[in-house]
XYZ file of C-alpha atoms in Angstrom:
683
model
C 5.700 135.718 -96.293
C 2.847 138.115 -96.621
C 0.059 138.777 -94.028
C -3.146 140.691 -94.631
C -6.085 140.906 -92.199
C -9.518 142.419 -93.451
C -12.368 142.682 -91.382
C -15.786 143.169 -93.099
C -17.426 146.551 -92.576
C -14.446 147.734 -90.442
C -13.602 150.777 -92.365
C -15.202 153.220 -95.021
C -13.212 155.535 -97.492
C -9.858 154.952 -95.748
C -11.069 156.149 -92.276
C -12.114 154.364 -89.207
C -15.735 153.850 -88.654
C -17.601 152.855 -85.499
C -19.838 149.912 -86.222
C -23.378 149.710 -84.467
C -23.423 145.870 -84.292
C -26.333 144.004 -82.887
C -26.787 140.260 -82.409
C -28.398 140.034 -85.696
C -25.275 141.409 -87.517
C -23.082 138.926 -88.658
C -19.276 139.573 -88.350
C -16.730 138.072 -91.010
C -13.095 138.193 -91.353
C -10.607 137.390 -94.260
C -7.051 136.355 -93.561
C -4.487 136.178 -96.125
C -1.116 134.676 -95.307
C 1.470 132.064 -96.225
C 0.918 128.326 -95.040
C 2.711 127.969 -91.941
C 4.768 125.074 -90.616
C 5.116 125.093 -86.853
C 8.874 126.104 -87.085
C 7.841 129.144 -89.123
C 5.105 130.039 -86.542
C 7.631 129.851 -83.543
C 9.973 132.213 -85.518
C 7.480 134.960 -86.243
C 5.923 134.651 -82.811
C 9.268 134.895 -80.932
C 8.806 131.688 -79.410
C 11.587 130.750 -76.809
C 11.496 127.590 -74.672
C 12.873 129.146 -71.251
C 13.918 126.471 -68.987
C 16.058 128.018 -66.341
C 18.701 126.235 -64.602
C 18.645 125.536 -60.878
C 21.159 128.079 -60.195
C 19.191 130.711 -62.309
C 15.933 129.789 -60.518
C 17.614 130.145 -57.088
C 19.377 133.412 -58.104
C 16.075 134.712 -59.462
C 14.362 133.779 -56.148
C 16.941 135.580 -53.941
C 16.615 138.662 -56.058
C 12.808 138.656 -55.904
C 12.760 138.010 -52.272
C 11.593 140.694 -49.840
C 11.421 140.201 -46.274
C 8.159 142.120 -45.647
C 6.215 140.389 -48.201
C 7.488 136.918 -46.919
C 6.401 137.878 -43.467
C 3.006 139.134 -44.708
C 2.524 135.752 -46.652
C 3.252 133.526 -43.708
C 1.028 135.645 -41.182
C -1.569 136.852 -43.419
C -3.233 138.716 -40.375
C -0.450 141.356 -40.762
C -1.743 142.356 -44.588
C -5.438 142.575 -43.830
C -5.797 143.737 -40.236
C -4.190 147.384 -40.798
C -6.658 147.768 -43.558
C -9.630 146.680 -41.330
C -12.593 148.917 -41.583
C -14.232 149.245 -38.085
C -17.134 151.216 -39.729
C -17.974 148.709 -42.318
C -17.200 145.497 -40.676
C -17.062 145.508 -36.991
C -20.854 145.190 -36.474
C -21.246 141.999 -38.828
C -18.332 140.454 -37.243
C -19.495 141.160 -33.707
C -23.105 139.882 -34.623
C -21.485 136.751 -36.112
C -18.882 136.253 -33.261
C -21.809 136.128 -30.692
C -23.789 133.735 -32.642
C -21.100 131.519 -33.395
C -19.982 131.447 -29.733
C -23.618 130.260 -28.775
C -23.269 127.437 -31.241
C -19.864 126.632 -30.103
C -21.041 125.849 -26.520
C -23.354 122.924 -27.200
C -21.743 121.653 -30.238
C -18.250 121.721 -28.670
C -19.428 119.904 -25.276
C -21.272 117.170 -27.312
C -18.335 116.633 -29.764
C -15.884 116.563 -26.748
C -17.741 113.638 -25.517
C -18.300 112.254 -28.947
C -14.542 112.184 -29.138
C -14.335 110.171 -26.014
C -13.146 112.830 -23.840
C -14.792 115.418 -21.682
C -17.240 118.406 -22.521
C -14.512 120.893 -21.573
C -12.289 119.664 -24.607
C -14.887 121.103 -27.298
C -14.776 124.467 -25.313
C -10.861 124.463 -25.494
C -11.024 123.726 -29.176
C -13.203 126.954 -29.522
C -10.324 128.845 -28.101
C -6.768 127.969 -28.766
C -6.754 126.606 -32.321
C -9.147 129.287 -33.274
C -6.869 132.107 -32.331
C -3.983 130.466 -34.004
C -5.990 129.996 -37.319
C -7.024 133.931 -36.853
C -3.306 134.786 -37.318
C -2.320 132.422 -39.997
C -5.374 131.410 -42.020
C -6.460 132.852 -45.063
C -10.240 132.142 -45.283
C -12.440 135.185 -43.553
C -15.582 132.789 -42.986
C -14.911 129.450 -42.020
C -15.581 128.538 -38.215
C -12.824 126.412 -37.079
C -13.087 123.961 -34.027
C -14.881 120.748 -33.568
C -16.611 118.817 -36.186
C -18.611 115.547 -35.782
C -16.669 113.396 -38.109
C -13.350 114.184 -36.714
C -14.461 113.671 -33.268
C -15.775 110.168 -34.163
C -12.419 109.366 -36.046
C -10.388 110.485 -32.885
C -12.755 108.505 -30.755
C -11.589 105.329 -32.594
C -8.130 106.045 -32.046
C -8.608 106.812 -28.442
C -10.628 103.623 -27.775
C -8.007 101.498 -29.628
C -4.814 102.805 -27.596
C -5.956 104.342 -24.339
C -5.494 102.185 -21.368
C -8.301 104.237 -19.325
C -11.158 106.647 -20.012
C -11.050 110.192 -18.799
C -14.125 109.227 -16.565
C -15.231 106.160 -14.773
C -19.161 106.018 -14.570
C -20.897 105.232 -11.350
C -23.803 103.463 -12.672
C -25.732 103.776 -9.179
C -25.790 107.531 -9.272
C -25.116 108.329 -12.690
C -22.374 111.122 -11.816
C -19.018 110.822 -13.087
C -15.934 110.385 -10.980
C -12.166 110.900 -12.150
C -10.205 107.947 -12.409
C -7.336 108.382 -10.381
C -5.122 105.219 -10.562
C -4.051 103.280 -13.709
C -3.915 99.490 -13.606
C -0.543 98.120 -12.761
C 1.002 96.492 -15.903
C 4.157 96.003 -17.691
C 2.711 97.681 -21.072
C 3.007 101.354 -21.530
C -0.417 103.007 -20.164
C -1.760 106.184 -21.975
C -4.700 108.213 -20.963
C -7.428 109.018 -23.402
C -6.062 112.755 -23.224
C -2.692 111.595 -24.107
C -3.754 109.403 -27.119
C -5.992 112.366 -28.440
C -3.424 115.221 -27.946
C -0.870 112.812 -29.715
C -3.081 112.338 -32.703
C -3.483 116.213 -32.695
C 0.352 116.797 -32.783
C 0.924 114.135 -35.475
C -1.691 115.775 -37.778
C -0.107 119.219 -37.294
C 3.269 117.683 -38.113
C 1.666 116.037 -41.452
C 0.092 119.237 -42.296
C 3.128 121.334 -41.856
C 5.074 118.855 -44.017
C 2.552 119.184 -46.576
C 2.659 122.839 -46.476
C 6.345 122.946 -46.996
C 6.228 120.403 -49.718
C 3.492 122.503 -51.530
C 1.079 119.661 -51.498
C -2.017 121.651 -50.793
C -3.694 120.436 -54.074
C -3.831 116.929 -52.746
C -7.141 117.734 -51.119
C -8.411 117.483 -54.855
C -8.056 113.810 -54.395
C -10.978 113.673 -52.298
C -13.477 113.702 -54.927
C -17.273 115.227 -54.186
C -18.730 111.603 -54.339
C -16.172 110.397 -51.894
C -16.534 113.216 -49.326
C -20.361 112.876 -49.831
C -20.526 109.292 -49.173
C -17.813 109.435 -46.365
C -19.655 112.015 -44.289
C -22.886 110.393 -44.869
C -21.466 106.910 -43.610
C -19.629 108.812 -40.733
C -23.047 110.238 -39.615
C -23.911 106.572 -39.068
C -21.150 106.092 -36.760
C -22.140 109.196 -35.110
C -25.775 108.277 -34.674
C -24.885 104.634 -33.392
C -22.393 106.092 -30.867
C -25.036 108.399 -29.349
C -27.789 105.681 -29.071
C -26.313 104.448 -25.973
C -26.622 107.951 -24.351
C -30.061 108.334 -25.905
C -31.590 105.294 -24.236
C -29.327 105.513 -21.260
C -27.916 101.874 -21.511
C -24.566 100.566 -21.195
C -22.948 98.507 -24.025
C -19.380 97.265 -24.848
C -17.182 99.040 -27.178
C -15.990 97.138 -30.414
C -13.228 97.644 -32.779
C -12.698 96.589 -36.440
C -15.039 95.273 -39.146
C -18.724 95.183 -38.367
C -18.735 97.212 -35.105
C -21.576 99.281 -36.162
C -23.815 96.010 -36.502
C -22.499 94.495 -33.239
C -23.190 97.642 -31.460
C -26.617 98.081 -32.992
C -27.347 94.434 -31.652
C -26.367 95.051 -28.136
C -28.361 98.441 -27.992
C -31.592 96.480 -29.097
C -30.778 93.880 -26.749
C -30.535 96.634 -24.000
C -33.673 98.477 -24.772
C -35.872 96.886 -22.493
C -33.537 97.824 -19.711
C -33.297 101.395 -20.692
C -33.739 104.307 -18.405
C -37.246 105.502 -18.966
C -36.376 108.923 -17.619
C -33.394 109.235 -20.082
C -35.851 108.261 -22.885
C -38.255 110.920 -22.105
C -35.643 113.874 -21.483
C -34.261 112.534 -25.156
C -37.487 112.479 -26.856
C -38.332 115.909 -25.687
C -35.113 117.597 -26.623
C -35.409 116.180 -30.003
C -38.762 117.107 -30.576
C -37.888 120.682 -29.281
C -34.998 120.784 -31.766
C -36.850 119.506 -34.650
C -39.742 122.125 -34.015
C -37.038 125.054 -33.874
C -35.119 123.700 -37.045
C -37.992 122.855 -39.117
C -40.768 125.435 -38.226
C -39.823 128.242 -36.073
C -36.218 128.920 -37.472
C -37.261 129.319 -40.799
C -39.955 131.785 -40.088
C -37.822 134.129 -38.012
C -34.999 134.042 -40.396
C -36.753 136.044 -42.753
C -37.489 138.870 -40.228
C -34.192 138.736 -37.989
C -30.692 138.091 -39.117
C -29.671 136.764 -35.670
C -30.759 133.084 -35.636
C -32.764 131.499 -32.511
C -29.978 129.697 -30.466
C -32.147 126.741 -30.043
C -29.058 124.346 -28.970
C -28.126 126.745 -26.301
C -31.770 127.105 -25.098
C -31.956 123.196 -25.042
C -28.717 122.999 -23.013
C -29.661 125.775 -20.548
C -33.161 124.663 -20.083
C -32.217 120.965 -19.676
C -29.325 121.880 -17.087
C -31.663 123.784 -14.934
C -34.418 121.146 -15.036
C -31.846 118.481 -14.128
C -30.385 120.559 -11.324
C -33.914 121.403 -9.872
C -35.205 117.735 -10.235
C -32.025 116.036 -9.297
C -32.135 113.838 -12.392
C -28.894 112.407 -11.721
C -29.019 111.212 -8.141
C -32.750 110.339 -8.139
C -33.316 109.177 -11.494
C -29.853 107.607 -12.436
C -29.663 109.845 -15.692
C -26.078 110.191 -16.834
C -24.800 113.683 -16.639
C -21.890 115.598 -18.140
C -19.904 115.771 -14.773
C -17.129 117.903 -13.819
C -16.090 120.882 -16.024
C -13.114 122.417 -14.538
C -12.791 126.272 -14.297
C -9.890 127.870 -15.995
C -7.737 126.850 -18.949
C -5.635 123.904 -19.123
C -2.027 123.812 -18.293
C 0.321 123.176 -21.345
C 1.277 119.575 -21.686
C 3.213 117.932 -24.582
C 1.903 114.500 -25.417
C 4.262 111.474 -24.822
C 6.816 111.362 -27.941
C 6.753 107.568 -27.554
C 2.928 107.633 -28.579
C 3.430 109.789 -31.744
C 4.802 106.854 -33.789
C 1.790 104.565 -32.260
C -0.699 106.987 -33.770
C 1.013 107.842 -36.930
C -0.756 105.726 -39.443
C -4.172 106.199 -37.779
C -3.577 110.071 -37.822
C -3.105 109.971 -41.695
C -6.759 109.696 -42.465
C -7.815 112.506 -39.730
C -5.153 114.724 -41.439
C -6.616 114.550 -44.915
C -10.331 114.705 -43.927
C -9.905 117.702 -41.632
C -7.787 119.672 -44.152
C -10.122 118.672 -47.067
C -13.237 119.678 -45.532
C -11.702 122.934 -44.244
C -10.137 123.903 -47.626
C -13.392 123.052 -49.273
C -15.301 125.191 -47.391
C -12.777 127.855 -47.490
C -12.789 127.791 -51.369
C -16.496 127.955 -51.512
C -16.946 131.237 -49.362
C -13.814 132.672 -51.163
C -15.417 132.263 -54.381
C -18.706 133.602 -53.230
C -17.153 136.512 -51.403
C -14.399 137.200 -54.297
C -11.103 136.688 -52.399
C -8.305 134.541 -52.512
C -7.649 131.367 -50.411
C -4.178 129.859 -50.494
C -4.283 126.028 -50.043
C -0.669 125.803 -48.735
C -0.989 128.522 -46.428
C -4.157 126.869 -45.158
C -2.290 123.760 -44.477
C 0.379 125.687 -42.497
C -2.462 127.456 -40.425
C -4.020 123.890 -39.826
C -0.524 122.405 -38.806
C 0.182 125.238 -36.367
C -3.152 125.237 -34.797
C -3.065 121.647 -34.299
C 0.463 121.706 -32.806
C -0.667 124.523 -30.400
C -3.849 122.612 -29.819
C -2.115 119.348 -28.847
C -0.566 121.349 -25.682
C -3.943 122.243 -24.563
C -5.802 119.198 -24.334
C -7.362 119.551 -27.945
C -8.447 117.158 -30.599
C -7.631 117.814 -34.427
C -9.085 120.845 -35.664
C -11.698 120.886 -38.337
C -14.169 123.395 -39.978
C -17.801 123.058 -38.840
C -20.149 123.182 -41.943
C -22.985 124.608 -39.809
C -21.105 127.156 -37.983
C -19.274 128.446 -40.985
C -22.584 128.799 -43.005
C -24.232 130.722 -39.982
C -20.957 132.881 -39.628
C -21.348 134.144 -43.208
C -25.166 134.582 -43.267
C -25.055 136.602 -39.958
C -22.953 139.316 -41.540
C -19.248 138.098 -40.538
C -16.607 139.671 -42.741
C -13.425 138.559 -41.301
C -11.716 136.302 -38.923
C -12.423 139.179 -36.235
C -15.457 137.035 -35.711
C -13.427 134.192 -34.431
C -11.838 136.403 -31.722
C -15.145 137.565 -30.684
C -16.246 134.114 -30.287
C -13.209 132.921 -28.554
C -13.504 135.633 -26.136
C -16.837 134.745 -24.913
C -15.586 131.094 -24.825
C -12.754 132.091 -22.470
C -15.591 133.811 -20.111
C -17.447 130.430 -20.269
C -14.077 128.526 -19.441
C -13.112 130.851 -16.557
C -16.383 131.410 -14.680
C -19.291 129.513 -16.029
C -18.119 125.997 -16.644
C -19.519 124.373 -13.558
C -23.126 125.541 -14.339
C -23.460 123.005 -16.988
C -22.277 120.007 -14.758
C -25.780 118.683 -14.126
C -26.587 118.703 -18.202
C -27.710 115.031 -19.018
C -25.654 113.467 -21.655
C -28.766 112.530 -23.673
C -29.517 115.895 -24.168
C -26.012 116.405 -26.021
C -26.894 113.280 -27.937
C -30.277 114.407 -28.964
C -29.042 117.728 -30.211
C -26.190 115.764 -32.411
C -28.625 113.320 -33.761
C -30.967 116.058 -35.021
C -28.026 117.974 -36.508
C -27.161 114.925 -38.634
C -30.256 115.472 -40.904
C -28.384 117.334 -43.444
C -25.800 114.621 -43.566
C -28.219 111.788 -43.802
C -30.033 113.755 -46.646
C -26.816 113.406 -48.732
C -27.817 109.795 -49.614
C -30.240 111.609 -52.109
C -27.250 112.733 -54.159
C -26.353 109.347 -55.385
C -28.875 109.279 -57.971
C -27.443 112.468 -59.384
C -23.961 110.866 -59.195
C -25.075 107.763 -61.109
C -26.514 110.048 -63.833
C -23.140 111.974 -63.941
C -21.119 108.444 -64.249
C -21.470 104.933 -63.392
C -17.948 105.147 -61.856
C -18.987 108.111 -59.660
C -21.718 106.245 -58.104
C -19.075 103.487 -57.660
C -16.828 105.624 -55.677
C -19.951 106.552 -53.605
C -21.149 103.179 -52.971
C -17.565 101.634 -51.954
C -16.690 104.565 -49.726
C -20.066 104.510 -47.832
C -20.139 100.649 -47.401
C -16.535 100.380 -46.466
C -16.852 103.092 -43.749
C -20.171 101.782 -42.469
C -19.271 97.932 -42.471
C -15.525 98.041 -41.894
C -14.299 101.084 -40.413
C -13.993 104.846 -41.070
C -10.225 104.833 -41.956
C -10.407 101.529 -44.062
C -13.475 102.805 -45.871
C -11.854 106.386 -46.571
C -8.701 104.514 -48.049
C -10.927 102.180 -50.159
C -12.781 105.190 -51.413
C -9.468 107.022 -52.299
C -8.218 104.096 -54.071
C -11.134 103.416 -56.266
C -11.581 107.334 -56.811
C -7.928 107.332 -58.115
C -8.649 104.150 -60.224
C -11.687 106.162 -61.820
C -9.605 109.049 -62.372
C -6.970 106.908 -64.082
C -9.680 105.362 -66.150
C -10.966 108.583 -67.235
C -7.753 109.818 -68.249
C -6.714 106.764 -69.846
C -9.922 106.422 -71.625
C -9.260 108.378 -74.904
C -11.523 109.846 -77.691
C -10.763 109.700 -81.293
C -12.404 110.661 -84.517
C -12.120 111.563 -88.050
C -12.625 115.317 -89.059
C -14.251 116.904 -91.915
C -14.569 120.385 -93.036
C -17.704 122.636 -92.806
C -18.322 124.055 -96.131
C -16.847 127.569 -96.848
C -15.572 128.003 -93.127
C -12.173 126.121 -92.687
C -13.512 124.863 -89.629
C -12.802 120.945 -89.067
C -15.200 119.213 -87.021
C -16.119 115.376 -85.901
C -17.890 113.782 -89.180
C -19.690 111.443 -86.872
C -21.619 114.402 -85.022
C -21.713 116.993 -87.567
C -23.759 115.689 -90.488
C -22.986 118.583 -92.934
C -19.203 118.269 -92.509
C -17.483 116.720 -95.765
C -14.487 114.591 -95.664
C -11.731 115.990 -97.993
C -10.610 113.921 -101.051
C -7.556 111.600 -100.443
C -7.023 113.404 -97.217
C -7.726 111.828 -93.567
C -7.669 114.057 -90.636
C -7.461 112.173 -87.397
C -8.122 113.886 -83.964
C -6.905 111.951 -80.594
C -7.907 113.401 -77.425
C -5.620 112.518 -74.341
C -1.957 111.913 -73.737
C 0.209 109.651 -75.931
C 2.689 107.873 -74.034
C 4.411 104.456 -73.483
C 1.262 102.947 -71.630
C -1.187 103.789 -74.459
C 0.807 103.932 -77.698
C -0.617 100.783 -78.835
C -4.210 102.203 -78.106
C -3.481 105.312 -80.162
C -1.931 103.248 -83.139
C -5.023 100.694 -83.064
C -7.781 103.560 -83.045
C -5.717 105.465 -85.912
C -5.546 102.084 -88.128
C -9.225 101.585 -87.574
C -10.204 105.158 -88.310
C -8.254 105.237 -91.579
C -8.794 101.578 -92.185
C -5.209 100.526 -92.538
C -4.193 97.602 -90.665
C -1.066 95.209 -90.903
C -2.704 93.158 -93.778
C -2.835 96.213 -95.974
C 0.551 97.093 -95.058
C 1.900 93.583 -95.889
C 0.100 93.874 -99.383
C 1.774 97.232 -100.082
C 5.153 96.140 -99.111
C 5.011 93.638 -101.908
C 4.083 96.141 -104.534
C 6.599 97.956 -106.510
C 4.523 100.561 -107.930
C 3.740 103.589 -105.448
C 0.686 104.716 -107.329
C -0.797 100.937 -107.000
C -0.029 100.834 -103.188
C -1.966 104.248 -102.672
C -4.886 103.007 -104.461
C -5.301 100.139 -101.642
C -6.629 102.916 -99.363
C -7.507 105.816 -101.322
C -5.724 108.322 -99.543
C -2.565 110.187 -100.068
C -2.171 112.124 -96.655
C -2.905 111.552 -93.128
C -2.941 114.560 -90.819
C -2.745 114.124 -86.901
C -4.639 116.831 -85.064
C -2.535 117.216 -81.902
C -4.745 120.050 -80.622
C -6.097 117.874 -77.662
C -2.946 115.974 -76.787
C -1.608 117.382 -73.710
C 1.478 115.507 -73.454
C 3.671 112.885 -75.395
C 6.838 111.169 -74.565
C 9.589 109.802 -76.629
C 7.720 106.371 -77.117
C 4.913 108.241 -78.749
C 7.283 109.892 -81.063
C 8.719 106.420 -81.989
C 5.122 105.502 -82.642
C 4.799 108.296 -84.804
C 7.845 107.225 -86.787
C 6.459 103.809 -87.171
C 3.252 105.073 -88.467
C 5.179 107.485 -90.956
C 7.294 104.426 -92.235
C 4.022 102.453 -92.683
C 2.357 105.256 -94.506
C 5.271 105.668 -96.852
C 4.803 102.151 -98.101
C 1.274 103.314 -99.049
C 2.752 106.380 -100.768
C 0.921 108.527 -98.233
C 2.376 111.223 -96.181
C 1.907 111.832 -92.462
C 1.463 115.316 -91.200
C 0.887 116.931 -87.875
C -0.977 120.128 -86.958
C -1.741 122.584 -84.105
C 0.611 120.917 -81.214
C 0.864 122.481 -77.902
C 4.264 124.110 -77.077
C 5.258 121.117 -74.909
C 4.256 118.617 -77.567
C 6.125 120.446 -80.146
C 9.148 120.739 -78.196
C 9.308 116.851 -77.441
C 8.946 116.393 -81.577
C 11.957 118.754 -81.906
C 13.879 116.827 -79.237
C 12.980 113.385 -80.668
C 13.999 114.560 -84.107
C 17.458 115.633 -82.467
C 17.739 112.126 -81.550
C 17.105 110.310 -84.775
C 13.296 109.820 -84.692
C 11.464 111.780 -87.501
C 11.650 114.074 -88.996
C 8.058 115.296 -88.889
C 6.270 117.894 -90.879
C 4.325 119.976 -88.281
C 2.060 122.716 -89.275
C 0.500 125.715 -87.315
C -3.170 124.492 -88.001
C -5.004 121.887 -89.648
C -5.944 124.239 -92.600
C -2.364 124.988 -92.982
C -1.713 121.381 -93.358
C -4.577 120.861 -95.474
C -3.700 123.560 -97.995
C -0.015 122.273 -98.207
C -1.515 118.577 -99.009
C -3.909 119.832 -101.422
C -1.123 121.924 -103.214
C 1.167 119.012 -103.262
C -1.494 116.725 -104.677
C -2.043 119.229 -107.513
C 1.632 119.405 -108.232
C 1.968 115.613 -108.484
C -1.040 115.482 -110.997
């Protein structure tokens, strides 16, 4: 074999010459080599299919194991904290930490109530799980803690299994009093806190198991249309759940299908009996938040990196007004109520409750992690660092396990806080330590200050904050333009979540998304190739008008895997392309003259381009064998070109099992030159 490569203008008088090439100077190359079958290529390239045994893999893992590296992988803070630059990073982390803490206070209190628990739960979420994630997480920018969607999903489980609420409401005074006794019954009784913490523990167990099984990539199953529709529909659940506090009315709770519609009907019926003072306070808070978010914040953002703490201003102002005007006792406005000082005592949820909430926790586990890893990957790509999905699972799992012992609901990543954390200069998870420290101060000394805060204030803040989620519905036309199937995923998920329930709608969306994924993967593309004159480049003759088909040679490209499920599809598409079906084969089988049978189709060779075939199985090889025998009847040969290594290995293995042999070439052009020389020899 001879191999010679010359590059035009690459040398002059036997000496190397630097080229001054601009975009208008064409580059040309000339290659002179023997026609290569794939076997020849594997020989000269030194291809060696290495597939180590389990013993060899285990031995190699032990040889490469280093204790220090292992510990740093498990506890990433040990890797980056010693390299932390106080000069370059601390000021930004301090500013971001203060900003995030300010946002944590109103959001945590609001989402604690949204989860069917007390406001203090949201503050615990900003402390315990956040510090655990600081030690084990790999993202530098996500703000962990409460998130509206996870709170509403947790509330569903709490409402289903809890036999008492964390508070009973005194309708005459609007104040909250702690329920001290459970009803006497033979059935097991669980408090709302026990159910919520059991869900948190199960989520942590699931996430740790997924981490050990290296299932971090499962989050990719939640496609963008699915997540978009799910969060939009969940925002409707959040809106409806807050409307009763917005109007100061009491409505029964529903579970199951159409609970959103039933709740809305009850709220509409109760509006004539709403608390006027509550409505006025709600309207004032919402107008204030809209003014701050839509007008004042955008203007000040250009001049000041520190955002205006509008939510905190609303909470503090409303608390002072409520205390001075005695909105609770005198006007029957429902208040937040008791916020205990200090940190909760560690308490493990009842183990009997874990299996009760096991199924309900699956959806919460996937959603919380998927939202977290999605945001982490976005920031990692923007800031040029690495996030490890399996380590993120480990960090989320440990955070939830620790949080379940301290009255926390499942941890998630807040979209708004994460964006603010990055925009205000946060560089590392030191931001979380600063934020958690400020929250600790609040828990230890300032908690009772917020006891007179009206619930409608938190409801108004939540509803205004949902704007971005509601605007996601405008993405539906974009998904439709991308693909009708993507739009179907969005519609099924959205209406499933809104009309039936959050977990059922999510499951329906995942199933439809998987079906769409299968359809896209199963749907193959095939075409005949022609050569672009004077190039040796082969392209689809349907889309490239100047490409020419070769005389007596058909080149067929198939895009997609070829296996037992689609072998018939592949064969039918090939038959249609080269215009050979069972009737032609039958006629050829009755002819005794080979030249006469070849005239039936006007071709002497079929080349299969396998460059876009990622995988074949033994059934595919059997199909190739059948096609080869049928083409032999037509006095045609079957050749294959440009297979990937895994595809070539399967062909070699099939040959060893008696299917074949097949002629496989390194490229389409090699197969074409070989066929043309063969035809010249025959003539």
